[in-house]
JSON list of C-alpha atoms in Angstrom, two decimals:
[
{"chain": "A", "resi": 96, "resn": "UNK", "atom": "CA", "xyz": [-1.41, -25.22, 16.05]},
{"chain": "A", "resi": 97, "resn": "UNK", "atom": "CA", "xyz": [-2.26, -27.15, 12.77]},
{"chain": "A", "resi": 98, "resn": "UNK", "atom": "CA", "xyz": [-5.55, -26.74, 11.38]},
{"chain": "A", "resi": 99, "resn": "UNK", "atom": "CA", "xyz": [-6.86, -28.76, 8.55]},
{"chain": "A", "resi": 100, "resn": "UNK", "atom": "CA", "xyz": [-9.59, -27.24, 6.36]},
{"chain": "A", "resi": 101, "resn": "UNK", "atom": "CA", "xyz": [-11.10, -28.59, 3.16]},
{"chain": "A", "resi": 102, "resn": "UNK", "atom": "CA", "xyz": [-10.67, -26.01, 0.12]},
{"chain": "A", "resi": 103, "resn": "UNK", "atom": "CA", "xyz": [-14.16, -24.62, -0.02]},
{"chain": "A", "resi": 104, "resn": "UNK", "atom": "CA", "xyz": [-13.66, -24.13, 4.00]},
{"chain": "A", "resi": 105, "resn": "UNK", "atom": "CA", "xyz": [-10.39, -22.32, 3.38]},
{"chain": "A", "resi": 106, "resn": "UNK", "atom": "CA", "xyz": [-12.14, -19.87, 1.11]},
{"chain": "A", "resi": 107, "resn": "UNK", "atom": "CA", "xyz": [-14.60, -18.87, 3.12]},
{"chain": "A", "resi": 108, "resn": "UNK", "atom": "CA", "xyz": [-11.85, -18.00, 5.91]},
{"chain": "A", "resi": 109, "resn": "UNK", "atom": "CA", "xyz": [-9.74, -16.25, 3.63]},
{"chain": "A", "resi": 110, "resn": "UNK", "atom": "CA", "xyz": [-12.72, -14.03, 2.24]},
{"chain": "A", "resi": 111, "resn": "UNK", "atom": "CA", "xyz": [-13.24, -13.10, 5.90]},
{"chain": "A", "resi": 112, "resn": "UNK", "atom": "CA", "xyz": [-10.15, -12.32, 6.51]},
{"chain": "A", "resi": 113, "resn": "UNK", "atom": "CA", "xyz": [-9.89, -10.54, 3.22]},
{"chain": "A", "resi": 114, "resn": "UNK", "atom": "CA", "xyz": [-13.24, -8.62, 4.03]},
{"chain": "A", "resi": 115, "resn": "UNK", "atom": "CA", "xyz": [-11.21, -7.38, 7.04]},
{"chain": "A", "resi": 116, "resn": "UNK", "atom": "CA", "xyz": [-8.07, -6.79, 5.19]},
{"chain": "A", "resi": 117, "resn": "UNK", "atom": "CA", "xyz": [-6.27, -9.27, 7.21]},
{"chain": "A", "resi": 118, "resn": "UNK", "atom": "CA", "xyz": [-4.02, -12.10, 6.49]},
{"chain": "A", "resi": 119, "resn": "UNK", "atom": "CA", "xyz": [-5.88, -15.26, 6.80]},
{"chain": "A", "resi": 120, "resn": "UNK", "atom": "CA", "xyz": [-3.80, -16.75, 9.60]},
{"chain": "A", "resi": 121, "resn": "UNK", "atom": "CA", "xyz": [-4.34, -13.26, 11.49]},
{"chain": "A", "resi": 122, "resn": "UNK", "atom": "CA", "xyz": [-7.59, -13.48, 11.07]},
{"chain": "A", "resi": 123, "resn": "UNK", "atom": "CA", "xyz": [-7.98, -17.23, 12.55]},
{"chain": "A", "resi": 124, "resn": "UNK", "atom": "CA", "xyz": [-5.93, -16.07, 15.12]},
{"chain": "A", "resi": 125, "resn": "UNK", "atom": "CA", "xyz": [-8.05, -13.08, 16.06]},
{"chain": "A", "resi": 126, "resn": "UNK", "atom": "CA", "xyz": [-11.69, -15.04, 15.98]},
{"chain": "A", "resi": 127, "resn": "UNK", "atom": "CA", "xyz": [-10.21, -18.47, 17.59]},
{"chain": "A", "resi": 128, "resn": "UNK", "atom": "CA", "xyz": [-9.03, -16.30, 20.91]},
{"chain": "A", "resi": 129, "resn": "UNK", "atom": "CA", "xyz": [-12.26, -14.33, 20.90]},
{"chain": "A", "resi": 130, "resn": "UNK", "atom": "CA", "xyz": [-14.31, -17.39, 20.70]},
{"chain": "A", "resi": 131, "resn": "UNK", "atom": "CA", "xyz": [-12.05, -18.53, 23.42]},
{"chain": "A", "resi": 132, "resn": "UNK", "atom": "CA", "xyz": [-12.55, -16.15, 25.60]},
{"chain": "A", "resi": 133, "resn": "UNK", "atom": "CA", "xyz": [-16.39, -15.60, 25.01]},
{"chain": "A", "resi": 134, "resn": "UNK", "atom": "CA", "xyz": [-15.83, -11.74, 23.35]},
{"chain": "A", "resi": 135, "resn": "UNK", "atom": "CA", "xyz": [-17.09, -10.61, 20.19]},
{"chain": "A", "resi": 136, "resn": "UNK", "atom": "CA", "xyz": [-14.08, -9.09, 17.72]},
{"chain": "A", "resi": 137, "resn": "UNK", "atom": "CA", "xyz": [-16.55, -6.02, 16.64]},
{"chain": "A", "resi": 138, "resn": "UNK", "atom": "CA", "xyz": [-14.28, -3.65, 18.02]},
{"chain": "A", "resi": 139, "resn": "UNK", "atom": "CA", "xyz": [-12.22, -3.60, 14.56]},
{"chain": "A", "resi": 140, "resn": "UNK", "atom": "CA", "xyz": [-15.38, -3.92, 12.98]},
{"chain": "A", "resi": 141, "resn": "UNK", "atom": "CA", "xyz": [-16.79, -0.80, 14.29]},
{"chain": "A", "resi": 142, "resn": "UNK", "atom": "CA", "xyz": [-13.72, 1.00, 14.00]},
{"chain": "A", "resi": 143, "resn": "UNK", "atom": "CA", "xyz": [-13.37, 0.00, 10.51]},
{"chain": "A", "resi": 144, "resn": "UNK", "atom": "CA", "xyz": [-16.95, 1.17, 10.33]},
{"chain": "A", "resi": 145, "resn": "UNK", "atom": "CA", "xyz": [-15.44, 4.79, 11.75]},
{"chain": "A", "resi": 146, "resn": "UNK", "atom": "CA", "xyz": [-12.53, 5.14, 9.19]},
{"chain": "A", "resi": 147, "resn": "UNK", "atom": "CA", "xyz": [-14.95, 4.32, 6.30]},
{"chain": "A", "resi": 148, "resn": "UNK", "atom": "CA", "xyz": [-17.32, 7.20, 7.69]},
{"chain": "A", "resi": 149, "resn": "UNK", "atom": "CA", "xyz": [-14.37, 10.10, 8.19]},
{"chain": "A", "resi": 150, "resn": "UNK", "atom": "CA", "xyz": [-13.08, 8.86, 4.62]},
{"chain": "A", "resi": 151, "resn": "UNK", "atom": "CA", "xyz": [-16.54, 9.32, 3.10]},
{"chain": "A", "resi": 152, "resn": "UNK", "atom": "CA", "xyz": [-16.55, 12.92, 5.38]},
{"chain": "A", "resi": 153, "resn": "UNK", "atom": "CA", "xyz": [-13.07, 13.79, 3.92]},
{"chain": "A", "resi": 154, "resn": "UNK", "atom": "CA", "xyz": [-14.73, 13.48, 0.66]},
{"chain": "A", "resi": 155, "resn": "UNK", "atom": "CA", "xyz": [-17.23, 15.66, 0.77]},
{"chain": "A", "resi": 156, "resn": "UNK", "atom": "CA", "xyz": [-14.70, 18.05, 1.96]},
{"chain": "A", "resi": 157, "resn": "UNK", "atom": "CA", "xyz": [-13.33, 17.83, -0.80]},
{"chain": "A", "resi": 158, "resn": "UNK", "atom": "CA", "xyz": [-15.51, 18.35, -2.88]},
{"chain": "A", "resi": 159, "resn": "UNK", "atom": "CA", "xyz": [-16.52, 21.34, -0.10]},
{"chain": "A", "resi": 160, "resn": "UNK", "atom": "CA", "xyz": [-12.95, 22.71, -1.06]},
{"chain": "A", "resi": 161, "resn": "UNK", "atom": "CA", "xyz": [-13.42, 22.50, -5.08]},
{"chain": "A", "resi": 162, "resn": "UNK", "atom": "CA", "xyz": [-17.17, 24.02, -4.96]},
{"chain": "A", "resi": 163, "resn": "UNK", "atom": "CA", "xyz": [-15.58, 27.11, -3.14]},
{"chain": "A", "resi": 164, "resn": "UNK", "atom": "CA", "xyz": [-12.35, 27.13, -5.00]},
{"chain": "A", "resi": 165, "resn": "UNK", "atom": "CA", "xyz": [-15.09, 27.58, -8.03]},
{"chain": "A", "resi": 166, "resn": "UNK", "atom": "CA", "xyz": [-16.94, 30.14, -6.39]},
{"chain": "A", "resi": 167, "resn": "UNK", "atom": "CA", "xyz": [-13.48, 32.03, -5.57]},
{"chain": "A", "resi": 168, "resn": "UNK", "atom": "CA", "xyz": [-12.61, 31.88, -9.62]},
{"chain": "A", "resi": 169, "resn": "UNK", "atom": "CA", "xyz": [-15.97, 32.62, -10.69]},
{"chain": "A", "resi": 170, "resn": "UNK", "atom": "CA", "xyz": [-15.82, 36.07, -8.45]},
{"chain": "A", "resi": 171, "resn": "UNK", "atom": "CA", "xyz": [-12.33, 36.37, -9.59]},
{"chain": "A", "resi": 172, "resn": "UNK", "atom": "CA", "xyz": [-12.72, 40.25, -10.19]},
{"chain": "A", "resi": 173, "resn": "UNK", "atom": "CA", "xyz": [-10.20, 41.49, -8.02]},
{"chain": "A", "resi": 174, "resn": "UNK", "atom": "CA", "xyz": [-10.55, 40.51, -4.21]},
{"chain": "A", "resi": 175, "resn": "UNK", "atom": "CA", "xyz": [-12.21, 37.70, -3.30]},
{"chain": "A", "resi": 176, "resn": "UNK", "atom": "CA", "xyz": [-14.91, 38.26, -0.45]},
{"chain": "A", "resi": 177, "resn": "UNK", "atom": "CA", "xyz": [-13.46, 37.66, 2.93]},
{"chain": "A", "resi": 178, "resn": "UNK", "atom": "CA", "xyz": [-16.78, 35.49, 3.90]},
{"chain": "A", "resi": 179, "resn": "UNK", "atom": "CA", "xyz": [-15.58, 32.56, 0.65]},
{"chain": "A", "resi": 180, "resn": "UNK", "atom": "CA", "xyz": [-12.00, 33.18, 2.18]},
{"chain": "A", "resi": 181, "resn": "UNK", "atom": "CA", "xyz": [-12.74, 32.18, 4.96]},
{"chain": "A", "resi": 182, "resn": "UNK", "atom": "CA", "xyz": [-14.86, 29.08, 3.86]},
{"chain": "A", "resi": 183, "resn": "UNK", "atom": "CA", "xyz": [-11.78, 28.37, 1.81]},
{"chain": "A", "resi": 184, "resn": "UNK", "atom": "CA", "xyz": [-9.72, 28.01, 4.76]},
{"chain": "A", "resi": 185, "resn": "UNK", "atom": "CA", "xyz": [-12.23, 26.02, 7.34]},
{"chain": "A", "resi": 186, "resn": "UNK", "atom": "CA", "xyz": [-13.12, 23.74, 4.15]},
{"chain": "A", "resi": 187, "resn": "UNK", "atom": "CA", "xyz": [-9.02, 23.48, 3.97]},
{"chain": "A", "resi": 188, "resn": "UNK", "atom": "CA", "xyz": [-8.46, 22.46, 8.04]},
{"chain": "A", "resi": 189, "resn": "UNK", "atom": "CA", "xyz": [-11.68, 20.03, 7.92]},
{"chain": "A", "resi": 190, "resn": "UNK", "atom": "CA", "xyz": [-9.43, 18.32, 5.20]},
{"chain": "A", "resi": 191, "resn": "UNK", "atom": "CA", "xyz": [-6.32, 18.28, 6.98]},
{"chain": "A", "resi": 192, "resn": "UNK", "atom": "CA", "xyz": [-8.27, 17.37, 10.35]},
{"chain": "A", "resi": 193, "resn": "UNK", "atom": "CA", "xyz": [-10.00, 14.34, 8.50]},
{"chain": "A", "resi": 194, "resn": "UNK", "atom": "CA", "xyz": [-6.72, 13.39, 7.02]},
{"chain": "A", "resi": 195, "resn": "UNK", "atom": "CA", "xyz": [-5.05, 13.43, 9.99]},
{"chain": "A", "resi": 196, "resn": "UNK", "atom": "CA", "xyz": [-8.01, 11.10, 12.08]},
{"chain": "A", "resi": 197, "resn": "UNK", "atom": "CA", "xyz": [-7.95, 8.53, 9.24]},
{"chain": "A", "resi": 198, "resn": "UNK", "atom": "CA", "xyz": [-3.67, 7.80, 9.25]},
{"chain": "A", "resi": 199, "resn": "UNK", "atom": "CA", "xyz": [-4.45, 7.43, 12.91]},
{"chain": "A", "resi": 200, "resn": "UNK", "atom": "CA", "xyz": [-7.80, 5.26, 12.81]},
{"chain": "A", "resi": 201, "resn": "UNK", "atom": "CA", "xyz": [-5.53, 3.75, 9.70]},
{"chain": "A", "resi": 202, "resn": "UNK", "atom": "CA", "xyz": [-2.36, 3.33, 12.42]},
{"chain": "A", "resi": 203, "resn": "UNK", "atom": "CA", "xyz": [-4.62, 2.23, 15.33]},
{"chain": "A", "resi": 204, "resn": "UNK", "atom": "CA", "xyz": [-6.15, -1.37, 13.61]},
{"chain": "A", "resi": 205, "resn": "UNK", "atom": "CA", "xyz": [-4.79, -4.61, 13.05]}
]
């Protein structure tokens, strides 16, 4: 399939495409058969949506896991309590467990 478009036209597919971080062609592809076939493409949309949420998530986390690893210094008498401990480690598997959902949301779209 050949499809001529003027140069301002082109743009304005490749910044969609770009805004879905998709190669322009892919992109044509994707929203010619959807138009096609009468269905919307906001799937990828709203799981692009759900990777940009667990990222955000993963860095507050983060941030979660600094804050105590400050708290952990800061009481760094001896022992730590067992009660920042464990905060330590659940602020350390929310981390990993957002990590791991965003390489799959990451693995799962186009």
């Amino acid at each position: 399939m050949y499809i001529l478009l003027s140069d301002d036209e082109h743009a304005a597919v490749s910044r969609a495409a770009e805004r879905e971080h998709l190669a322009t062609a892919a992109w044509a592809a994707l929203t010619l058969l959807a138009a096609a076939n009468g269905t919307p493409r906001a799937e990828h949309n709203q799981l692009r949506e759900v990777l940009q949420a667990v990222m955000q998530a993963r860095g507050q986390a983060q941030r979660i896991g600094v804050n105590l690893n400050q708290a952990v210094a800061a009481l760094n008498s001896g022992e730590a309590s067992a009660t920042i401990q464990w905060y330590a480690r659940a602020a350390a598997r929310t981390v990993r467990k957002l990590d791991d959902l965003a390489d799959e949301l990451r693995r799962r779209l186009p």
